Amino acid sequence: MRRYNKYYYKACESYVSLRTEDIITRQLRSENIIQTNEVLIKIGGMLFFAALFWTTRLAFANALFLTSWSLYVIIFYFVMLLICSRIIRRRRAYSDAAEIMLQFQTEEDRLRYFDEKLRPQFD
């Protein structure tokens, strides 16, 4: 939660001086990246379970070696899961910050929200 809050704060800080169209563009980009990473995790999960099944078959047959492709797929999945979850967390904070900042029509309103609500919480 601490990282999410840090990303949210930085995103709100960068959205203060942007036009509404730019904020919408960044929010849509963040949502697209979130969906892409979720699809990667789902496809990787299917490959992970196939590799796990193959690894257990090899382990029961005493034929499991470090050169087995299934071990590399399992390791790759865990690394991909770690990277994608961090990207999703950061992009979700950016998207949420854009959603909040779109509620304000002018730069002055956004700056007032940032100075009165967010800055005291994070300083």
Coordinates of N, CA and C in Angstrom, one line a residue, residues 3 5 9 13 18 24 34 41 54 59 67 72 84 88 94 113 115:
R3 N 3.7 1.7 -1.5 CA 4.1 2.0 -2.9 C 3.0 2.6 -3.7
N5 N 0.6 4.4 -2.7 CA 0.4 5.7 -2.3 C 1.4 6.7 -2.8
Y9 N 0.6 9.7 -5.4 CA 1.0 11.1 -5.1 C 1.8 11.6 -6.3
E13 N 0.7 14.7 -8.7 CA 1.6 15.9 -8.8 C 1.8 16.2 -10.3
L18 N -1.6 19.4 -16.3 CA -2.0 18.9 -17.6 C -3.4 19.3 -18.0
I24 N -6.9 12.3 -19.7 CA -7.7 11.2 -20.3 C -6.8 10.2 -21.1
I34 N -2.5 -2.1 -18.0 CA -3.0 -3.0 -17.0 C -3.7 -4.3 -17.6
I41 N -0.3 -12.4 -17.6 CA -0.3 -13.3 -16.4 C -1.2 -14.5 -16.6
W54 N 4.4 -31.2 -16.4 CA 5.5 -31.9 -17.0 C 6.7 -32.1 -16.1
A59 N 9.9 -35.7 -12.6 CA 10.4 -36.0 -11.3 C 10.0 -37.4 -10.8
T67 N 18.4 -29.0 -17.2 CA 18.2 -28.5 -18.6 C 16.8 -28.7 -19.1
Y72 N 12.7 -23.9 -16.7 CA 12.9 -22.6 -17.2 C 11.6 -21.8 -17.3
C84 N 5.1 -8.0 -13.7 CA 3.8 -7.5 -14.1 C 3.0 -7.0 -12.9
I88 N 1.4 -3.3 -12.8 CA 0.0 -3.2 -12.6 C -0.3 -2.2 -11.4
Y94 N -1.7 5.3 -11.2 CA -1.8 6.4 -12.2 C -3.2 6.6 -12.7
Y113 N -6.6 20.9 -4.5 CA -6.8 19.5 -4.0 C -5.5 18.9 -3.6
D115 N -2.6 20.5 -2.9 CA -2.0 21.2 -1.7 C -2.8 20.9 -0.4

